[in-house]
Amino acid sequence: MTTSLLTATGLRKIYSGTPALDGADFAIRAGETVAVMGPSGSGKSTLLHCLAGIVPPDEGTITYEGRELSAMSDGERSALRRSRFGFVFQFGQLVPELTCVENVALPLRLTGLGRREAERAARPWLERLEVDDVAHHRPGEISGGQGQRVAVARALATTPRVIFADEPTGALDSLNGERVMELLTAAARETSAAVVLVTHEARVAAYADREIVVRDGRTRSLEPAS
Amino acid sequence: MTIGHTLLGLLEEAGPRHGYDLKRAFDQRFGHDRPLHYGQVYSTMSRLLKNGLVEVDGIEAGGGPERKRYAITDAGITDVAGWLTTPEKPEPYLSSTLYTKVVLALLTGRDAAELLDTQRAEHLRLMRELTKRKRSGELADQLICDHALFHLEADLRWLELTTARLDKLAAEVRA
């Protein structure tokens, strides 16, 4: 049996008296892509934020490589997010003042690399995501599809073990969305990164290896019949 | 849609009925566009009888032809249960069959949410297969896969919407 890389058990998270998570469980293995689906407000983004150590759950445990996130200091959790986790959001959230290559180099610089070295390491990721030609453009000068590929390149630049993607194609048309998913999942496979993919689109979820559904703050695994 | 399974489900829900009553119940719930012909009902009931899924519960003699009253057998109940729990092969325009299954599951006290989730998993399984095929296929193959994927996605949206409205639907069909 393959050991899970990231595991969550019995997660509860309450916002203003309303449970966003109400006993959610989750597990993902290295190199696996899991789609997290569910209606709006079902708790899927909250689940992602808890798994990534961005917000702490009120109850339940999350372990990464056997270590409980709650047992780590803030500094350790931040270091984990910087070095082991990558993030892609619906809107790329690129820094508008920086060029694309500077954006991709940013997480590398946060791990201590110098500017030149970080930008040199960033270039192959821009090539891999087929946006090398806009390396010196700023986010405002490129299309939404290109911007999202730059965001994926940025998420991959530190070769994270887990990529958290929250509606990564939500702002794109079908063709651009598919290209982003093809590139993201192919790059994740090559680097053996796990992907937690939050989406409400079935066509996007179909890029994952399996699916879990979040309803009313609870998770349900739907293993395909075979 | 399998008329035989639907008639069996209706027999299970309401107890023994005549063929005429079964046709009326079918048309009322599922035959909005295409009501059943009497011939279909009687040929289907003969087949179900032959297969041991229904039995004759009584015969009424009247002015006209004899009227048989049918009851579902244990084998018939098992057959309906098997049909309801087996996901349909994902294909376009499934909604009428799925709708029938959901309503019958609610009428017979089965888990309609489970039925919808099982179907959802089956749809996503096929979508994953098509997505993999697209990755390695040529453009013509990709377009064929896309056509199927969009139809499957539409079905999935219907499954999600129905899941969200299951309580309301249950209240209506049981009213």
PDB file of C-alpha atoms in Angstrom, chain B residues 18-150:
ATOM      1  CA  HIS B  18     -54.111  -4.506 -13.497  1.00  0.00           C
ATOM      2  CA  GLY B  19     -52.295  -3.807 -16.736  1.00  0.00           C
ATOM      3  CA  TYR B  20     -54.586  -0.850 -17.367  1.00  0.00           C
ATOM      4  CA  ASP B  21     -53.714   0.724 -13.999  1.00  0.00           C
ATOM      5  CA  LEU B  22     -50.029   0.160 -14.659  1.00  0.00           C
ATOM      6  CA  LYS B  23     -50.282   1.956 -18.002  1.00  0.00           C
ATOM      7  CA  ARG B  24     -52.042   4.894 -16.338  1.00  0.00           C
ATOM      8  CA  ALA B  25     -49.424   5.092 -13.576  1.00  0.00           C
ATOM      9  CA  PHE B  26     -46.607   4.908 -16.131  1.00  0.00           C
ATOM     10  CA  ASP B  27     -48.099   7.604 -18.371  1.00  0.00           C
ATOM     11  CA  GLN B  28     -48.770   9.873 -15.415  1.00  0.00           C
ATOM     12  CA  ARG B  29     -45.214   9.691 -14.086  1.00  0.00           C
ATOM     13  CA  PHE B  30     -43.003   8.998 -17.081  1.00  0.00           C
ATOM     14  CA  GLY B  31     -44.987   9.067 -20.310  1.00  0.00           C
ATOM     15  CA  HIS B  32     -45.281  12.817 -20.837  1.00  0.00           C
ATOM     16  CA  ASP B  33     -43.882  12.663 -24.367  1.00  0.00           C
ATOM     17  CA  ARG B  34     -44.618   9.065 -25.263  1.00  0.00           C
ATOM     18  CA  PRO B  35     -47.466   7.329 -23.463  1.00  0.00           C
ATOM     19  CA  LEU B  36     -47.392   3.526 -23.520  1.00  0.00           C
ATOM     20  CA  HIS B  37     -49.545   1.559 -25.921  1.00  0.00           C
ATOM     21  CA  TYR B  38     -51.738  -1.104 -24.345  1.00  0.00           C
ATOM     22  CA  GLY B  39     -50.006  -3.683 -26.527  1.00  0.00           C
ATOM     23  CA  GLN B  40     -46.633  -2.723 -25.017  1.00  0.00           C
ATOM     24  CA  VAL B  41     -47.999  -3.150 -21.493  1.00  0.00           C
ATOM     25  CA  TYR B  42     -49.487  -6.571 -22.106  1.00  0.00           C
ATOM     26  CA  SER B  43     -46.525  -7.922 -24.071  1.00  0.00           C
ATOM     27  CA  THR B  44     -44.177  -6.659 -21.351  1.00  0.00           C
ATOM     28  CA  MET B  45     -46.273  -8.204 -18.574  1.00  0.00           C
ATOM     29  CA  SER B  46     -46.350 -11.541 -20.453  1.00  0.00           C
ATOM     30  CA  ARG B  47     -42.572 -11.475 -20.654  1.00  0.00           C
ATOM     31  CA  LEU B  48     -42.207 -10.587 -16.956  1.00  0.00           C
ATOM     32  CA  LEU B  49     -44.648 -13.378 -16.088  1.00  0.00           C
ATOM     33  CA  LYS B  50     -42.711 -15.879 -18.190  1.00  0.00           C
ATOM     34  CA  ASN B  51     -39.468 -14.836 -16.468  1.00  0.00           C
ATOM     35  CA  GLY B  52     -40.983 -15.227 -13.010  1.00  0.00           C
ATOM     36  CA  LEU B  53     -40.628 -11.541 -12.129  1.00  0.00           C
ATOM     37  CA  VAL B  54     -44.392 -11.076 -11.672  1.00  0.00           C
ATOM     38  CA  GLU B  55     -47.225 -13.463 -10.889  1.00  0.00           C
ATOM     39  CA  VAL B  56     -50.942 -13.357 -11.458  1.00  0.00           C
ATOM     40  CA  ASP B  57     -52.551 -12.231  -8.219  1.00  0.00           C
ATOM     41  CA  GLY B  58     -56.120 -12.688  -9.400  1.00  0.00           C
ATOM     42  CA  ILE B  59     -58.366 -12.713 -12.446  1.00  0.00           C
ATOM     43  CA  GLU B  60     -61.551 -10.724 -12.733  1.00  0.00           C
ATOM     44  CA  ALA B  61     -64.159 -11.809 -15.185  1.00  0.00           C
ATOM     45  CA  GLY B  62     -66.319  -9.025 -16.502  1.00  0.00           C
ATOM     46  CA  GLY B  63     -68.374  -8.103 -19.511  1.00  0.00           C
ATOM     47  CA  GLY B  64     -65.237  -7.883 -21.635  1.00  0.00           C
ATOM     48  CA  PRO B  65     -62.035  -9.882 -21.641  1.00  0.00           C
ATOM     49  CA  GLU B  66     -60.647 -11.283 -18.380  1.00  0.00           C
ATOM     50  CA  ARG B  67     -58.539  -8.806 -16.399  1.00  0.00           C
ATOM     51  CA  LYS B  68     -55.407 -10.157 -14.743  1.00  0.00           C
ATOM     52  CA  ARG B  69     -54.072  -8.514 -11.636  1.00  0.00           C
ATOM     53  CA  TYR B  70     -50.287  -8.727 -11.427  1.00  0.00           C
ATOM     54  CA  ALA B  71     -48.053  -8.774  -8.333  1.00  0.00           C
ATOM     55  CA  ILE B  72     -44.283  -8.469  -8.228  1.00  0.00           C
ATOM     56  CA  THR B  73     -42.367 -11.563  -7.040  1.00  0.00           C
ATOM     57  CA  ASP B  74     -39.234 -11.610  -4.854  1.00  0.00           C
ATOM     58  CA  ALA B  75     -37.209 -12.225  -8.019  1.00  0.00           C
ATOM     59  CA  GLY B  76     -38.860  -9.124  -9.509  1.00  0.00           C
ATOM     60  CA  ILE B  77     -37.904  -7.004  -6.488  1.00  0.00           C
ATOM     61  CA  THR B  78     -34.312  -8.232  -6.779  1.00  0.00           C
ATOM     62  CA  ASP B  79     -34.361  -7.423 -10.491  1.00  0.00           C
ATOM     63  CA  VAL B  80     -35.553  -3.845  -9.872  1.00  0.00           C
ATOM     64  CA  ALA B  81     -32.947  -3.372  -7.155  1.00  0.00           C
ATOM     65  CA  GLY B  82     -30.215  -4.602  -9.513  1.00  0.00           C
ATOM     66  CA  TRP B  83     -31.344  -2.252 -12.255  1.00  0.00           C
ATOM     67  CA  LEU B  84     -31.494   0.744  -9.917  1.00  0.00           C
ATOM     68  CA  THR B  85     -28.041   0.166  -8.475  1.00  0.00           C
ATOM     69  CA  THR B  86     -26.294  -0.498 -11.799  1.00  0.00           C
ATOM     70  CA  PRO B  87     -25.090   2.700 -13.443  1.00  0.00           C
ATOM     71  CA  GLU B  88     -26.211   3.313 -16.999  1.00  0.00           C
ATOM     72  CA  LYS B  89     -23.649   3.319 -19.752  1.00  0.00           C
ATOM     73  CA  PRO B  90     -22.914   7.030 -20.074  1.00  0.00           C
ATOM     74  CA  GLU B  91     -24.326   8.262 -23.351  1.00  0.00           C
ATOM     75  CA  PRO B  92     -26.184  11.317 -24.595  1.00  0.00           C
ATOM     76  CA  TYR B  93     -29.858  11.830 -23.720  1.00  0.00           C
ATOM     77  CA  LEU B  94     -29.849   9.628 -20.669  1.00  0.00           C
ATOM     78  CA  SER B  95     -31.927  11.984 -18.590  1.00  0.00           C
ATOM     79  CA  SER B  96     -35.284  10.230 -19.044  1.00  0.00           C
ATOM     80  CA  THR B  97     -33.874   6.892 -17.849  1.00  0.00           C
ATOM     81  CA  LEU B  98     -32.042   8.541 -14.963  1.00  0.00           C
ATOM     82  CA  TYR B  99     -35.125  10.528 -13.997  1.00  0.00           C
ATOM     83  CA  THR B 100     -37.161   7.324 -13.966  1.00  0.00           C
ATOM     84  CA  LYS B 101     -34.585   5.605 -11.769  1.00  0.00           C
ATOM     85  CA  VAL B 102     -34.470   8.495  -9.314  1.00  0.00           C
ATOM     86  CA  VAL B 103     -38.259   8.686  -9.004  1.00  0.00           C
ATOM     87  CA  LEU B 104     -38.593   4.924  -8.584  1.00  0.00           C
ATOM     88  CA  ALA B 105     -35.818   4.885  -5.980  1.00  0.00           C
ATOM     89  CA  LEU B 106     -37.670   7.558  -4.017  1.00  0.00           C
ATOM     90  CA  LEU B 107     -41.027   5.816  -4.403  1.00  0.00           C
ATOM     91  CA  THR B 108     -39.646   2.484  -3.223  1.00  0.00           C
ATOM     92  CA  GLY B 109     -37.697   3.939  -0.298  1.00  0.00           C
ATOM     93  CA  ARG B 110     -34.230   3.336  -1.756  1.00  0.00           C
ATOM     94  CA  ASP B 111     -31.230   5.660  -1.563  1.00  0.00           C
ATOM     95  CA  ALA B 112     -31.616   7.994  -4.549  1.00  0.00           C
ATOM     96  CA  ALA B 113     -28.538  10.033  -3.569  1.00  0.00           C
ATOM     97  CA  GLU B 114     -26.422   6.886  -3.714  1.00  0.00           C
ATOM     98  CA  LEU B 115     -27.857   6.077  -7.133  1.00  0.00           C
ATOM     99  CA  LEU B 116     -26.937   9.558  -8.403  1.00  0.00           C
ATOM    100  CA  ASP B 117     -23.418   9.341  -6.935  1.00  0.00           C
ATOM    101  CA  THR B 118     -22.848   5.927  -8.522  1.00  0.00           C
ATOM    102  CA  GLN B 119     -23.913   7.326 -11.865  1.00  0.00           C
ATOM    103  CA  ARG B 120     -21.743  10.387 -11.362  1.00  0.00           C
ATOM    104  CA  ALA B 121     -18.686   8.193 -10.732  1.00  0.00           C
ATOM    105  CA  GLU B 122     -19.434   6.224 -13.888  1.00  0.00           C
ATOM    106  CA  HIS B 123     -19.709   9.412 -15.950  1.00  0.00           C
ATOM    107  CA  LEU B 124     -16.441  10.761 -14.578  1.00  0.00           C
ATOM    108  CA  ARG B 125     -14.718   7.450 -15.223  1.00  0.00           C
ATOM    109  CA  LEU B 126     -15.643   7.702 -18.899  1.00  0.00           C
ATOM    110  CA  MET B 127     -14.662  11.381 -18.984  1.00  0.00           C
ATOM    111  CA  ARG B 128     -11.225  10.458 -17.639  1.00  0.00           C
ATOM    112  CA  GLU B 129     -10.846   7.821 -20.342  1.00  0.00           C
ATOM    113  CA  LEU B 130     -11.817  10.287 -23.065  1.00  0.00           C
ATOM    114  CA  THR B 131      -9.473  12.944 -21.652  1.00  0.00           C
ATOM    115  CA  LYS B 132      -6.581  10.454 -21.728  1.00  0.00           C
ATOM    116  CA  ARG B 133      -7.475   9.493 -25.295  1.00  0.00           C
ATOM    117  CA  LYS B 134      -7.494  13.157 -26.277  1.00  0.00           C
ATOM    118  CA  ARG B 135      -3.966  13.661 -24.982  1.00  0.00           C
ATOM    119  CA  SER B 136      -2.524  11.183 -27.428  1.00  0.00           C
ATOM    120  CA  GLY B 137      -5.010  11.513 -30.271  1.00  0.00           C
ATOM    121  CA  GLU B 138      -4.977  13.509 -33.474  1.00  0.00           C
ATOM    122  CA  LEU B 139      -7.225  16.518 -33.918  1.00  0.00           C
ATOM    123  CA  ALA B 140     -10.120  14.546 -35.457  1.00  0.00           C
ATOM    124  CA  ASP B 141     -10.043  12.127 -32.528  1.00  0.00           C
ATOM    125  CA  GLN B 142      -9.815  15.011 -30.083  1.00  0.00           C
ATOM    126  CA  LEU B 143     -12.917  16.622 -31.581  1.00  0.00           C
ATOM    127  CA  ILE B 144     -14.879  13.368 -31.364  1.00  0.00           C
ATOM    128  CA  CYS B 145     -13.831  13.026 -27.717  1.00  0.00           C
ATOM    129  CA  ASP B 146     -14.776  16.659 -27.067  1.00  0.00           C
ATOM    130  CA  HIS B 147     -18.271  16.071 -28.413  1.00  0.00           C
ATOM    131  CA  ALA B 148     -18.761  13.150 -26.055  1.00  0.00           C
ATOM    132  CA  LEU B 149     -17.189  15.076 -23.152  1.00  0.00           C
ATOM    133  CA  PHE B 150     -19.565  18.036 -23.538  1.00  0.00           C
TER     134      PHE B 150
END
